[in-house]
Amino acid sequence: AQSVSQHNHHVILSEAASLELGCNYSYGGTVNLFWYVQYPGQHLQLLLKYFSGDPLVKGIKGFEAEFIKSKFSFNLRKPSVQWSDTAEYFCAVNTDSSYKLIFGSGTRLLVRP
Amino acid sequence: SQTIHQWPATLVQPVGSPLSLECTVEGTSNPNLYWYRQAAGRGLQLLFYSVGIGQISSEVPQNLSASRPQDRQFILSSKKLLLSDSGFYLCAWSLTSGLGVEQFFGPGTRLTVL
């Protein structure tokens, strides 16, 4: 069965530090990849998505992610985090004409001012 | 623009009581609708999805059921709640099924079963 792994459950950074959150999926076919973010007290919202083409995807608020097919990975990055990036981040995959989004367990990011 | 509403925002219910959570979408027609449960440290688990009125598919066996009485209304129900039904329930919609289609999430309902 398809699955998504986010290995970092809790990450604590200081402002201006660089961020990389890992996401790996298990599926051999065509995938589309998503990062969602849930800020405290807010809806889950889309940060960025990959469908096809350039494997380096840029999203909102300075985030980017790189799809590396050979590694089954879609890591999220930001060169310099801000306190306002404190949130929970979810990686998700959908596969081969499926309606389903398969989510990872999430990573809680705390950015200290 | 499209909006998605869920209510109630929080709910505390005793074991064995019934449940009804409602989700409505505005600003779009014939959306696909989804119910997820979010448990701490476990991501989001898809419970039900619907591609049209009266069409419900269940993803996992459980104590819950779903109904779609109108195009933009999705209801999550239970006849008798269990302790294990506690969690954060999210409703979502998308325009069509298939690859690359973004899902939009509601604000969620925090359910505590005592």
mmCIF file with all atom_site columns, C-alpha atoms in Angstrom:
data_model
loop_
_atom_site.group_PDB
_atom_site.id
_atom_site.type_symbol
_atom_site.label_atom_id
_atom_site.label_alt_id
_atom_site.label_comp_id
_atom_site.label_asym_id
_atom_site.label_entity_id
_atom_site.label_seq_id
_atom_site.pdbx_PDB_ins_code
_atom_site.Cartn_x
_atom_site.Cartn_y
_atom_site.Cartn_z
_atom_site.occupancy
_atom_site.B_iso_or_equiv
_atom_site.pdbx_formal_charge
_atom_site.auth_seq_id
_atom_site.auth_comp_id
_atom_site.auth_asym_id
_atom_site.auth_atom_id
_atom_site.pdbx_PDB_model_num
ATOM 1   C CA . ALA A 1 1   ? 0.000   0.000  0.000   1.00 0.00 ? 1   ALA A CA 1
ATOM 2   C CA . GLN A 1 2   ? 1.094   3.531  -0.652  1.00 0.00 ? 2   GLN A CA 1
ATOM 3   C CA . SER A 1 3   ? 2.498   5.447  2.270   1.00 0.00 ? 3   SER A CA 1
ATOM 4   C CA . VAL A 1 4   ? 4.146   8.747  3.060   1.00 0.00 ? 4   VAL A CA 1
ATOM 5   C CA . SER A 1 5   ? 6.855   9.151  5.678   1.00 0.00 ? 5   SER A CA 1
ATOM 6   C CA . GLN A 1 6   ? 7.844   12.332 7.413   1.00 0.00 ? 6   GLN A CA 1
ATOM 7   C CA . HIS A 1 7   ? 10.755  11.435 9.622   1.00 0.00 ? 7   HIS A CA 1
ATOM 8   C CA . ASN A 1 8   ? 11.011  14.660 11.579  1.00 0.00 ? 8   ASN A CA 1
ATOM 9   C CA . HIS A 1 9   ? 8.053   14.911 13.917  1.00 0.00 ? 9   HIS A CA 1
ATOM 10  C CA . HIS A 1 10  ? 9.243   17.996 15.777  1.00 0.00 ? 10  HIS A CA 1
ATOM 11  C CA . VAL A 1 11  ? 11.718  20.587 14.578  1.00 0.00 ? 11  VAL A CA 1
ATOM 12  C CA . ILE A 1 12  ? 12.880  23.615 16.547  1.00 0.00 ? 12  ILE A CA 1
ATOM 13  C CA . LEU A 1 13  ? 14.811  26.366 14.803  1.00 0.00 ? 13  LEU A CA 1
ATOM 14  C CA . SER A 1 14  ? 15.890  29.908 15.483  1.00 0.00 ? 14  SER A CA 1
ATOM 15  C CA . GLU A 1 15  ? 14.832  32.692 13.147  1.00 0.00 ? 15  GLU A CA 1
ATOM 16  C CA . ALA A 1 16  ? 16.980  32.974 10.017  1.00 0.00 ? 16  ALA A CA 1
ATOM 17  C CA . ALA A 1 17  ? 17.999  29.321 10.192  1.00 0.00 ? 17  ALA A CA 1
ATOM 18  C CA . SER A 1 18  ? 17.547  27.192 7.115   1.00 0.00 ? 18  SER A CA 1
ATOM 19  C CA . LEU A 1 19  ? 14.820  24.578 7.010   1.00 0.00 ? 19  LEU A CA 1
ATOM 20  C CA . GLU A 1 20  ? 14.550  21.222 5.328   1.00 0.00 ? 20  GLU A CA 1
ATOM 21  C CA . LEU A 1 21  ? 11.716  18.839 6.116   1.00 0.00 ? 21  LEU A CA 1
ATOM 22  C CA . GLY A 1 22  ? 11.928  15.353 4.740   1.00 0.00 ? 22  GLY A CA 1
ATOM 23  C CA . CYS A 1 23  ? 9.163   13.543 2.894   1.00 0.00 ? 23  CYS A CA 1
ATOM 24  C CA . ASN A 1 24  ? 9.434   10.111 1.317   1.00 0.00 ? 24  ASN A CA 1
ATOM 25  C CA . TYR A 1 25  ? 6.699   8.117  -0.338  1.00 0.00 ? 25  TYR A CA 1
ATOM 26  C CA . SER A 1 26  ? 6.344   4.515  -1.356  1.00 0.00 ? 26  SER A CA 1
ATOM 27  C CA . TYR A 1 27  ? 4.797   4.114  -4.792  1.00 0.00 ? 27  TYR A CA 1
ATOM 28  C CA . GLY A 1 28  ? 6.331   3.126  -8.088  1.00 0.00 ? 28  GLY A CA 1
ATOM 29  C CA . GLY A 1 29  ? 3.916   4.816  -10.465 1.00 0.00 ? 29  GLY A CA 1
ATOM 30  C CA . THR A 1 30  ? 2.967   8.357  -11.357 1.00 0.00 ? 30  THR A CA 1
ATOM 31  C CA . VAL A 1 31  ? 2.536   10.645 -8.404  1.00 0.00 ? 31  VAL A CA 1
ATOM 32  C CA . ASN A 1 32  ? 1.528   14.156 -7.636  1.00 0.00 ? 32  ASN A CA 1
ATOM 33  C CA . LEU A 1 33  ? 2.956   15.668 -4.502  1.00 0.00 ? 33  LEU A CA 1
ATOM 34  C CA . PHE A 1 34  ? 1.767   18.303 -2.100  1.00 0.00 ? 34  PHE A CA 1
ATOM 35  C CA . TRP A 1 35  ? 2.881   20.140 0.986   1.00 0.00 ? 35  TRP A CA 1
ATOM 36  C CA . TYR A 1 36  ? 0.141   21.494 3.201   1.00 0.00 ? 36  TYR A CA 1
ATOM 37  C CA . VAL A 1 37  ? 0.605   23.763 6.199   1.00 0.00 ? 37  VAL A CA 1
ATOM 38  C CA . GLN A 1 38  ? -1.572  24.306 9.238   1.00 0.00 ? 38  GLN A CA 1
ATOM 39  C CA . TYR A 1 39  ? -0.826  27.499 11.141  1.00 0.00 ? 39  TYR A CA 1
ATOM 40  C CA . PRO A 1 40  ? -2.087  27.654 14.720  1.00 0.00 ? 40  PRO A CA 1
ATOM 41  C CA . GLY A 1 41  ? -5.837  28.140 14.706  1.00 0.00 ? 41  GLY A CA 1
ATOM 42  C CA . GLN A 1 42  ? -6.108  28.164 10.929  1.00 0.00 ? 42  GLN A CA 1
ATOM 43  C CA . HIS A 1 43  ? -7.309  25.870 8.157   1.00 0.00 ? 43  HIS A CA 1
ATOM 44  C CA . LEU A 1 44  ? -5.025  23.379 6.532   1.00 0.00 ? 44  LEU A CA 1
ATOM 45  C CA . GLN A 1 45  ? -3.848  25.123 3.368   1.00 0.00 ? 45  GLN A CA 1
ATOM 46  C CA . LEU A 1 46  ? -1.762  24.278 0.353   1.00 0.00 ? 46  LEU A CA 1
ATOM 47  C CA . LEU A 1 47  ? 1.852   25.431 0.429   1.00 0.00 ? 47  LEU A CA 1
ATOM 48  C CA . LEU A 1 48  ? 2.974   24.034 -2.904  1.00 0.00 ? 48  LEU A CA 1
ATOM 49  C CA . LYS A 1 49  ? 2.379   21.158 -5.301  1.00 0.00 ? 49  LYS A CA 1
ATOM 50  C CA . TYR A 1 50  ? 4.160   19.179 -7.981  1.00 0.00 ? 50  TYR A CA 1
ATOM 51  C CA . PHE A 1 51  ? 2.344   17.757 -11.001 1.00 0.00 ? 51  PHE A CA 1
ATOM 52  C CA . SER A 1 52  ? 4.982   17.441 -13.699 1.00 0.00 ? 52  SER A CA 1
ATOM 53  C CA . GLY A 1 53  ? 7.817   19.357 -15.334 1.00 0.00 ? 53  GLY A CA 1
ATOM 54  C CA . ASP A 1 54  ? 10.455  21.160 -13.323 1.00 0.00 ? 54  ASP A CA 1
ATOM 55  C CA . PRO A 1 55  ? 11.078  19.071 -10.210 1.00 0.00 ? 55  PRO A CA 1
ATOM 56  C CA . LEU A 1 56  ? 11.935  22.178 -8.218  1.00 0.00 ? 56  LEU A CA 1
ATOM 57  C CA . VAL A 1 57  ? 8.673   23.742 -7.166  1.00 0.00 ? 57  VAL A CA 1
ATOM 58  C CA . LYS A 1 58  ? 8.263   27.123 -5.576  1.00 0.00 ? 58  LYS A CA 1
ATOM 59  C CA . GLY A 1 59  ? 5.369   27.863 -3.277  1.00 0.00 ? 59  GLY A CA 1
ATOM 60  C CA . ILE A 1 60  ? 4.055   30.623 -1.097  1.00 0.00 ? 60  ILE A CA 1
ATOM 61  C CA . LYS A 1 61  ? 6.019   32.439 1.601   1.00 0.00 ? 61  LYS A CA 1
ATOM 62  C CA . GLY A 1 62  ? 9.434   31.546 0.181   1.00 0.00 ? 62  GLY A CA 1
ATOM 63  C CA . PHE A 1 63  ? 9.048   27.784 0.449   1.00 0.00 ? 63  PHE A CA 1
ATOM 64  C CA . GLU A 1 64  ? 10.250  25.386 -2.205  1.00 0.00 ? 64  GLU A CA 1
ATOM 65  C CA . ALA A 1 65  ? 10.387  21.635 -2.630  1.00 0.00 ? 65  ALA A CA 1
ATOM 66  C CA . GLU A 1 66  ? 12.326  19.322 -4.888  1.00 0.00 ? 66  GLU A CA 1
ATOM 67  C CA . PHE A 1 67  ? 10.944  16.114 -6.334  1.00 0.00 ? 67  PHE A CA 1
ATOM 68  C CA . ILE A 1 68  ? 13.689  13.511 -6.638  1.00 0.00 ? 68  ILE A CA 1
ATOM 69  C CA . LYS A 1 69  ? 12.083  10.548 -8.341  1.00 0.00 ? 69  LYS A CA 1
ATOM 70  C CA . SER A 1 70  ? 15.024  8.204  -7.808  1.00 0.00 ? 70  SER A CA 1
ATOM 71  C CA . LYS A 1 71  ? 14.837  8.803  -4.078  1.00 0.00 ? 71  LYS A CA 1
ATOM 72  C CA . PHE A 1 72  ? 11.029  8.883  -3.850  1.00 0.00 ? 72  PHE A CA 1
ATOM 73  C CA . SER A 1 73  ? 11.419  12.158 -2.009  1.00 0.00 ? 73  SER A CA 1
ATOM 74  C CA . PHE A 1 74  ? 9.817   15.578 -1.966  1.00 0.00 ? 74  PHE A CA 1
ATOM 75  C CA . ASN A 1 75  ? 11.638  17.569 0.693   1.00 0.00 ? 75  ASN A CA 1
ATOM 76  C CA . LEU A 1 76  ? 10.469  21.009 1.721   1.00 0.00 ? 76  LEU A CA 1
ATOM 77  C CA . ARG A 1 77  ? 13.002  23.810 2.095   1.00 0.00 ? 77  ARG A CA 1
ATOM 78  C CA . LYS A 1 78  ? 13.218  27.419 3.100   1.00 0.00 ? 78  LYS A CA 1
ATOM 79  C CA . PRO A 1 79  ? 16.548  29.259 3.269   1.00 0.00 ? 79  PRO A CA 1
ATOM 80  C CA . SER A 1 80  ? 15.646  31.499 6.198   1.00 0.00 ? 80  SER A CA 1
ATOM 81  C CA . VAL A 1 81  ? 12.700  30.801 8.490   1.00 0.00 ? 81  VAL A CA 1
ATOM 82  C CA . GLN A 1 82  ? 10.648  33.354 10.354  1.00 0.00 ? 82  GLN A CA 1
ATOM 83  C CA . TRP A 1 83  ? 8.750   33.125 13.612  1.00 0.00 ? 83  TRP A CA 1
ATOM 84  C CA . SER A 1 84  ? 5.544   33.196 11.563  1.00 0.00 ? 84  SER A CA 1
ATOM 85  C CA . ASP A 1 85  ? 6.513   29.874 9.952   1.00 0.00 ? 85  ASP A CA 1
ATOM 86  C CA . THR A 1 86  ? 5.674   28.110 13.199  1.00 0.00 ? 86  THR A CA 1
ATOM 87  C CA . ALA A 1 87  ? 3.094   25.554 12.099  1.00 0.00 ? 87  ALA A CA 1
ATOM 88  C CA . GLU A 1 88  ? 2.503   21.914 11.332  1.00 0.00 ? 88  GLU A CA 1
ATOM 89  C CA . TYR A 1 89  ? 3.551   20.760 7.872   1.00 0.00 ? 89  TYR A CA 1
ATOM 90  C CA . PHE A 1 90  ? 2.085   17.793 6.031   1.00 0.00 ? 90  PHE A CA 1
ATOM 91  C CA . CYS A 1 91  ? 3.362   16.066 2.964   1.00 0.00 ? 91  CYS A CA 1
ATOM 92  C CA . ALA A 1 92  ? 0.757   14.328 0.777   1.00 0.00 ? 92  ALA A CA 1
ATOM 93  C CA . VAL A 1 93  ? 0.711   12.198 -2.345  1.00 0.00 ? 93  VAL A CA 1
ATOM 94  C CA . ASN A 1 94  ? -1.905  11.211 -4.842  1.00 0.00 ? 94  ASN A CA 1
ATOM 95  C CA . THR A 1 95  ? -1.329  8.457  -7.331  1.00 0.00 ? 95  THR A CA 1
ATOM 96  C CA . ASP A 1 96  ? -2.486  7.251  -10.734 1.00 0.00 ? 96  ASP A CA 1
ATOM 97  C CA . SER A 1 97  ? -5.849  8.944  -11.231 1.00 0.00 ? 97  SER A CA 1
ATOM 98  C CA . SER A 1 98  ? -6.813  8.415  -7.617  1.00 0.00 ? 98  SER A CA 1
ATOM 99  C CA . TYR A 1 99  ? -9.018  10.849 -5.752  1.00 0.00 ? 99  TYR A CA 1
ATOM 100 C CA . LYS A 1 100 ? -7.128  10.049 -2.572  1.00 0.00 ? 100 LYS A CA 1
ATOM 101 C CA . LEU A 1 101 ? -4.554  12.139 -0.832  1.00 0.00 ? 101 LEU A CA 1
ATOM 102 C CA . ILE A 1 102 ? -2.267  10.046 1.328   1.00 0.00 ? 102 ILE A CA 1
ATOM 103 C CA . PHE A 1 103 ? -0.806  12.141 4.098   1.00 0.00 ? 103 PHE A CA 1
ATOM 104 C CA . GLY A 1 104 ? 2.316   11.857 6.151   1.00 0.00 ? 104 GLY A CA 1
ATOM 105 C CA . SER A 1 105 ? 2.120   12.121 9.925   1.00 0.00 ? 105 SER A CA 1
ATOM 106 C CA . GLY A 1 106 ? 3.154   15.762 9.923   1.00 0.00 ? 106 GLY A CA 1
ATOM 107 C CA . THR A 1 107 ? 6.065   17.797 11.258  1.00 0.00 ? 107 THR A CA 1
ATOM 108 C CA . ARG A 1 108 ? 5.593   20.420 13.919  1.00 0.00 ? 108 ARG A CA 1
ATOM 109 C CA . LEU A 1 109 ? 7.929   23.337 13.360  1.00 0.00 ? 109 LEU A CA 1
ATOM 110 C CA . LEU A 1 110 ? 8.643   25.808 16.117  1.00 0.00 ? 110 LEU A CA 1
ATOM 111 C CA . VAL A 1 111 ? 10.641  28.877 15.186  1.00 0.00 ? 111 VAL A CA 1
ATOM 112 C CA . ARG A 1 112 ? 12.088  30.794 18.104  1.00 0.00 ? 112 ARG A CA 1
ATOM 113 C CA . PRO A 1 113 ? 12.402  34.558 17.723  1.00 0.00 ? 113 PRO A CA 1
ATOM 114 C CA . SER B 2 1   ? -14.824 32.460 -4.344  1.00 0.00 ? 1   SER B CA 1
ATOM 115 C CA . GLN B 2 2   ? -15.348 29.107 -2.743  1.00 0.00 ? 2   GLN B CA 1
ATOM 116 C CA . THR B 2 3   ? -15.675 28.619 0.975   1.00 0.00 ? 3   THR B CA 1
ATOM 117 C CA . ILE B 2 4   ? -16.127 25.578 3.150   1.00 0.00 ? 4   ILE B CA 1
ATOM 118 C CA . HIS B 2 5   ? -17.852 25.558 6.510   1.00 0.00 ? 5   HIS B CA 1
ATOM 119 C CA . GLN B 2 6   ? -17.908 23.018 9.277   1.00 0.00 ? 6   GLN B CA 1
ATOM 120 C CA . TRP B 2 7   ? -19.885 22.953 12.476  1.00 0.00 ? 7   TRP B CA 1
ATOM 121 C CA . PRO B 2 8   ? -19.749 22.673 15.274  1.00 0.00 ? 8   PRO B CA 1
ATOM 122 C CA . ALA B 2 9   ? -16.183 23.792 15.856  1.00 0.00 ? 9   ALA B CA 1
ATOM 123 C CA . THR B 2 10  ? -15.899 21.775 19.046  1.00 0.00 ? 10  THR B CA 1
ATOM 124 C CA . LEU B 2 11  ? -18.045 19.068 20.547  1.00 0.00 ? 11  LEU B CA 1
ATOM 125 C CA . VAL B 2 12  ? -17.938 17.046 23.738  1.00 0.00 ? 12  VAL B CA 1
ATOM 126 C CA . GLN B 2 13  ? -20.145 13.979 23.753  1.00 0.00 ? 13  GLN B CA 1
ATOM 127 C CA . PRO B 2 14  ? -20.612 11.009 26.085  1.00 0.00 ? 14  PRO B CA 1
ATOM 128 C CA . VAL B 2 15  ? -19.864 7.495  24.975  1.00 0.00 ? 15  VAL B CA 1
ATOM 129 C CA . GLY B 2 16  ? -22.897 5.926  23.342  1.00 0.00 ? 16  GLY B CA 1
ATOM 130 C CA . SER B 2 17  ? -24.439 9.194  22.200  1.00 0.00 ? 17  SER B CA 1
ATOM 131 C CA . PRO B 2 18  ? -25.185 9.973  18.530  1.00 0.00 ? 18  PRO B CA 1
ATOM 132 C CA . LEU B 2 19  ? -23.117 12.295 16.375  1.00 0.00 ? 19  LEU B CA 1
ATOM 133 C CA . SER B 2 20  ? -23.809 14.599 13.483  1.00 0.00 ? 20  SER B CA 1
ATOM 134 C CA . LEU B 2 21  ? -21.135 16.842 11.983  1.00 0.00 ? 21  LEU B CA 1
ATOM 135 C CA . GLU B 2 22  ? -21.979 19.019 9.036   1.00 0.00 ? 22  GLU B CA 1
ATOM 136 C CA . CYS B 2 23  ? -19.927 20.373 6.191   1.00 0.00 ? 23  CYS B CA 1
ATOM 137 C CA . THR B 2 24  ? -21.115 22.739 3.482   1.00 0.00 ? 24  THR B CA 1
ATOM 138 C CA . VAL B 2 25  ? -19.342 24.214 0.494   1.00 0.00 ? 25  VAL B CA 1
ATOM 139 C CA . GLU B 2 26  ? -20.237 27.469 -1.227  1.00 0.00 ? 26  GLU B CA 1
ATOM 140 C CA . GLY B 2 27  ? -19.267 28.885 -4.560  1.00 0.00 ? 27  GLY B CA 1
ATOM 141 C CA . THR B 2 28  ? -18.870 25.677 -6.552  1.00 0.00 ? 28  THR B CA 1
ATOM 142 C CA . SER B 2 29  ? -21.053 22.961 -8.031  1.00 0.00 ? 29  SER B CA 1
ATOM 143 C CA . ASN B 2 30  ? -20.748 19.202 -7.951  1.00 0.00 ? 30  ASN B CA 1
ATOM 144 C CA . PRO B 2 31  ? -17.584 19.106 -5.867  1.00 0.00 ? 31  PRO B CA 1
ATOM 145 C CA . ASN B 2 32  ? -15.995 15.942 -4.615  1.00 0.00 ? 32  ASN B CA 1
ATOM 146 C CA . LEU B 2 33  ? -16.278 15.895 -0.850  1.00 0.00 ? 33  LEU B CA 1
ATOM 147 C CA . TYR B 2 34  ? -14.129 14.194 1.736   1.00 0.00 ? 34  TYR B CA 1
ATOM 148 C CA . TRP B 2 35  ? -14.114 13.488 5.472   1.00 0.00 ? 35  TRP B CA 1
ATOM 149 C CA . TYR B 2 36  ? -10.758 13.046 7.197   1.00 0.00 ? 36  TYR B CA 1
ATOM 150 C CA . ARG B 2 37  ? -9.795  12.359 10.785  1.00 0.00 ? 37  ARG B CA 1
ATOM 151 C CA . GLN B 2 38  ? -6.598  13.887 12.085  1.00 0.00 ? 38  GLN B CA 1
ATOM 152 C CA . ALA B 2 39  ? -5.045  12.160 15.073  1.00 0.00 ? 39  ALA B CA 1
ATOM 153 C CA . ALA B 2 40  ? -2.037  13.616 16.839  1.00 0.00 ? 40  ALA B CA 1
ATOM 154 C CA . GLY B 2 41  ? 1.185   12.390 15.263  1.00 0.00 ? 41  GLY B CA 1
ATOM 155 C CA . ARG B 2 42  ? -0.664  10.326 12.688  1.00 0.00 ? 42  ARG B CA 1
ATOM 156 C CA . GLY B 2 43  ? -1.463  12.685 9.861   1.00 0.00 ? 43  GLY B CA 1
ATOM 157 C CA . LEU B 2 44  ? -4.831  12.720 8.144   1.00 0.00 ? 44  LEU B CA 1
ATOM 158 C CA . GLN B 2 45  ? -6.782  9.562  7.496   1.00 0.00 ? 45  GLN B CA 1
ATOM 159 C CA . LEU B 2 46  ? -9.430  9.568  4.775   1.00 0.00 ? 46  LEU B CA 1
ATOM 160 C CA . LEU B 2 47  ? -12.712 8.256  6.159   1.00 0.00 ? 47  LEU B CA 1
ATOM 161 C CA . PHE B 2 48  ? -15.252 8.859  3.381   1.00 0.00 ? 48  PHE B CA 1
ATOM 162 C CA . TYR B 2 49  ? -15.482 10.483 0.014   1.00 0.00 ? 49  TYR B CA 1
ATOM 163 C CA . SER B 2 50  ? -18.352 11.389 -2.257  1.00 0.00 ? 50  SER B CA 1
ATOM 164 C CA . VAL B 2 51  ? -18.458 12.200 -5.966  1.00 0.00 ? 51  VAL B CA 1
ATOM 165 C CA . GLY B 2 52  ? -22.145 13.134 -6.012  1.00 0.00 ? 52  GLY B CA 1
ATOM 166 C CA . ILE B 2 53  ? -25.436 13.287 -4.138  1.00 0.00 ? 53  ILE B CA 1
ATOM 167 C CA . GLY B 2 54  ? -26.126 10.019 -2.377  1.00 0.00 ? 54  GLY B CA 1
ATOM 168 C CA . GLN B 2 55  ? -22.798 8.523  -3.469  1.00 0.00 ? 55  GLN B CA 1
ATOM 169 C CA . ILE B 2 56  ? -20.614 7.625  -0.515  1.00 0.00 ? 56  ILE B CA 1
ATOM 170 C CA . SER B 2 57  ? -17.524 5.475  -0.358  1.00 0.00 ? 57  SER B CA 1
ATOM 171 C CA . SER B 2 58  ? -15.970 4.358  2.883   1.00 0.00 ? 58  SER B CA 1
ATOM 172 C CA . GLU B 2 59  ? -12.254 4.010  3.173   1.00 0.00 ? 59  GLU B CA 1
ATOM 173 C CA . VAL B 2 60  ? -11.930 2.320  6.527   1.00 0.00 ? 60  VAL B CA 1
ATOM 174 C CA . PRO B 2 61  ? -14.300 0.185  8.579   1.00 0.00 ? 61  PRO B CA 1
ATOM 175 C CA . GLN B 2 62  ? -15.472 2.132  11.567  1.00 0.00 ? 62  GLN B CA 1
ATOM 176 C CA . ASN B 2 63  ? -18.257 3.311  13.783  1.00 0.00 ? 63  ASN B CA 1
ATOM 177 C CA . LEU B 2 64  ? -19.058 6.264  11.561  1.00 0.00 ? 64  LEU B CA 1
ATOM 178 C CA . SER B 2 65  ? -21.167 6.848  8.460   1.00 0.00 ? 65  SER B CA 1
ATOM 179 C CA . ALA B 2 66  ? -21.502 9.667  5.971   1.00 0.00 ? 66  ALA B CA 1
ATOM 180 C CA . SER B 2 67  ? -24.297 11.061 3.865   1.00 0.00 ? 67  SER B CA 1
ATOM 181 C CA . ARG B 2 68  ? -24.620 13.648 1.113   1.00 0.00 ? 68  ARG B CA 1
ATOM 182 C CA . PRO B 2 69  ? -28.216 14.798 0.980   1.00 0.00 ? 69  PRO B CA 1
ATOM 183 C CA . GLN B 2 70  ? -27.457 17.821 -1.192  1.00 0.00 ? 70  GLN B CA 1
ATOM 184 C CA . ASP B 2 71  ? -24.783 18.681 -3.734  1.00 0.00 ? 71  ASP B CA 1
ATOM 185 C CA . ARG B 2 72  ? -22.750 20.817 -1.371  1.00 0.00 ? 72  ARG B CA 1
ATOM 186 C CA . GLN B 2 73  ? -23.588 19.239 1.961   1.00 0.00 ? 73  GLN B CA 1
ATOM 187 C CA . PHE B 2 74  ? -21.696 16.384 3.581   1.00 0.00 ? 74  PHE B CA 1
ATOM 188 C CA . ILE B 2 75  ? -22.631 14.922 6.942   1.00 0.00 ? 75  ILE B CA 1
ATOM 189 C CA . LEU B 2 76  ? -20.642 12.651 9.230   1.00 0.00 ? 76  LEU B CA 1
ATOM 190 C CA . SER B 2 77  ? -22.705 10.607 11.668  1.00 0.00 ? 77  SER B CA 1
ATOM 191 C CA . SER B 2 78  ? -22.614 7.952  14.289  1.00 0.00 ? 78  SER B CA 1
ATOM 192 C CA . LYS B 2 79  ? -25.409 6.154  16.118  1.00 0.00 ? 79  LYS B CA 1
ATOM 193 C CA . LYS B 2 80  ? -23.275 5.430  19.181  1.00 0.00 ? 80  LYS B CA 1
ATOM 194 C CA . LEU B 2 81  ? -19.953 7.129  19.796  1.00 0.00 ? 81  LEU B CA 1
ATOM 195 C CA . LEU B 2 82  ? -16.939 5.267  21.097  1.00 0.00 ? 82  LEU B CA 1
ATOM 196 C CA . LEU B 2 83  ? -14.014 6.698  23.036  1.00 0.00 ? 83  LEU B CA 1
ATOM 197 C CA . SER B 2 84  ? -11.840 5.981  20.031  1.00 0.00 ? 84  SER B CA 1
ATOM 198 C CA . ASP B 2 85  ? -13.932 8.338  17.891  1.00 0.00 ? 85  ASP B CA 1
ATOM 199 C CA . SER B 2 86  ? -12.332 11.325 19.611  1.00 0.00 ? 86  SER B CA 1
ATOM 200 C CA . GLY B 2 87  ? -10.262 13.401 17.241  1.00 0.00 ? 87  GLY B CA 1
ATOM 201 C CA . PHE B 2 88  ? -10.162 16.297 14.853  1.00 0.00 ? 88  PHE B CA 1
ATOM 202 C CA . TYR B 2 89  ? -12.452 15.877 11.849  1.00 0.00 ? 89  TYR B CA 1
ATOM 203 C CA . LEU B 2 90  ? -11.768 17.730 8.647   1.00 0.00 ? 90  LEU B CA 1
ATOM 204 C CA . CYS B 2 91  ? -13.999 18.127 5.646   1.00 0.00 ? 91  CYS B CA 1
ATOM 205 C CA . ALA B 2 92  ? -12.470 18.896 2.266   1.00 0.00 ? 92  ALA B CA 1
ATOM 206 C CA . TRP B 2 93  ? -13.592 19.465 -1.292  1.00 0.00 ? 93  TRP B CA 1
ATOM 207 C CA . SER B 2 94  ? -12.048 19.294 -4.713  1.00 0.00 ? 94  SER B CA 1
ATOM 208 C CA . LEU B 2 95  ? -13.283 20.144 -8.181  1.00 0.00 ? 95  LEU B CA 1
ATOM 209 C CA . THR B 2 96  ? -12.721 16.726 -9.758  1.00 0.00 ? 96  THR B CA 1
ATOM 210 C CA . SER B 2 97  ? -11.007 13.513 -8.902  1.00 0.00 ? 97  SER B CA 1
ATOM 211 C CA . GLY B 2 98  ? -7.729  12.591 -10.435 1.00 0.00 ? 98  GLY B CA 1
ATOM 212 C CA . LEU B 2 99  ? -4.150  13.530 -10.515 1.00 0.00 ? 99  LEU B CA 1
ATOM 213 C CA . GLY B 2 100 ? -2.974  16.807 -9.229  1.00 0.00 ? 100 GLY B CA 1
ATOM 214 C CA . VAL B 2 101 ? -6.279  18.072 -8.020  1.00 0.00 ? 101 VAL B CA 1
ATOM 215 C CA . GLU B 2 102 ? -5.895  20.163 -4.947  1.00 0.00 ? 102 GLU B CA 1
ATOM 216 C CA . GLN B 2 103 ? -8.166  19.594 -1.982  1.00 0.00 ? 103 GLN B CA 1
ATOM 217 C CA . PHE B 2 104 ? -9.410  22.510 0.080   1.00 0.00 ? 104 PHE B CA 1
ATOM 218 C CA . PHE B 2 105 ? -9.980  21.976 3.756   1.00 0.00 ? 105 PHE B CA 1
ATOM 219 C CA . GLY B 2 106 ? -12.489 23.311 6.234   1.00 0.00 ? 106 GLY B CA 1
ATOM 220 C CA . PRO B 2 107 ? -11.688 24.576 9.722   1.00 0.00 ? 107 PRO B CA 1
ATOM 221 C CA . GLY B 2 108 ? -12.390 21.233 11.372  1.00 0.00 ? 108 GLY B CA 1
ATOM 222 C CA . THR B 2 109 ? -14.382 19.949 14.329  1.00 0.00 ? 109 THR B CA 1
ATOM 223 C CA . ARG B 2 110 ? -12.664 18.893 17.536  1.00 0.00 ? 110 ARG B CA 1
ATOM 224 C CA . LEU B 2 111 ? -14.635 15.957 18.953  1.00 0.00 ? 111 LEU B CA 1
ATOM 225 C CA . THR B 2 112 ? -14.047 14.688 22.466  1.00 0.00 ? 112 THR B CA 1
ATOM 226 C CA . VAL B 2 113 ? -15.860 11.570 23.551  1.00 0.00 ? 113 VAL B CA 1
ATOM 227 C CA . LEU B 2 114 ? -15.940 11.065 27.327  1.00 0.00 ? 114 LEU B CA 1
#
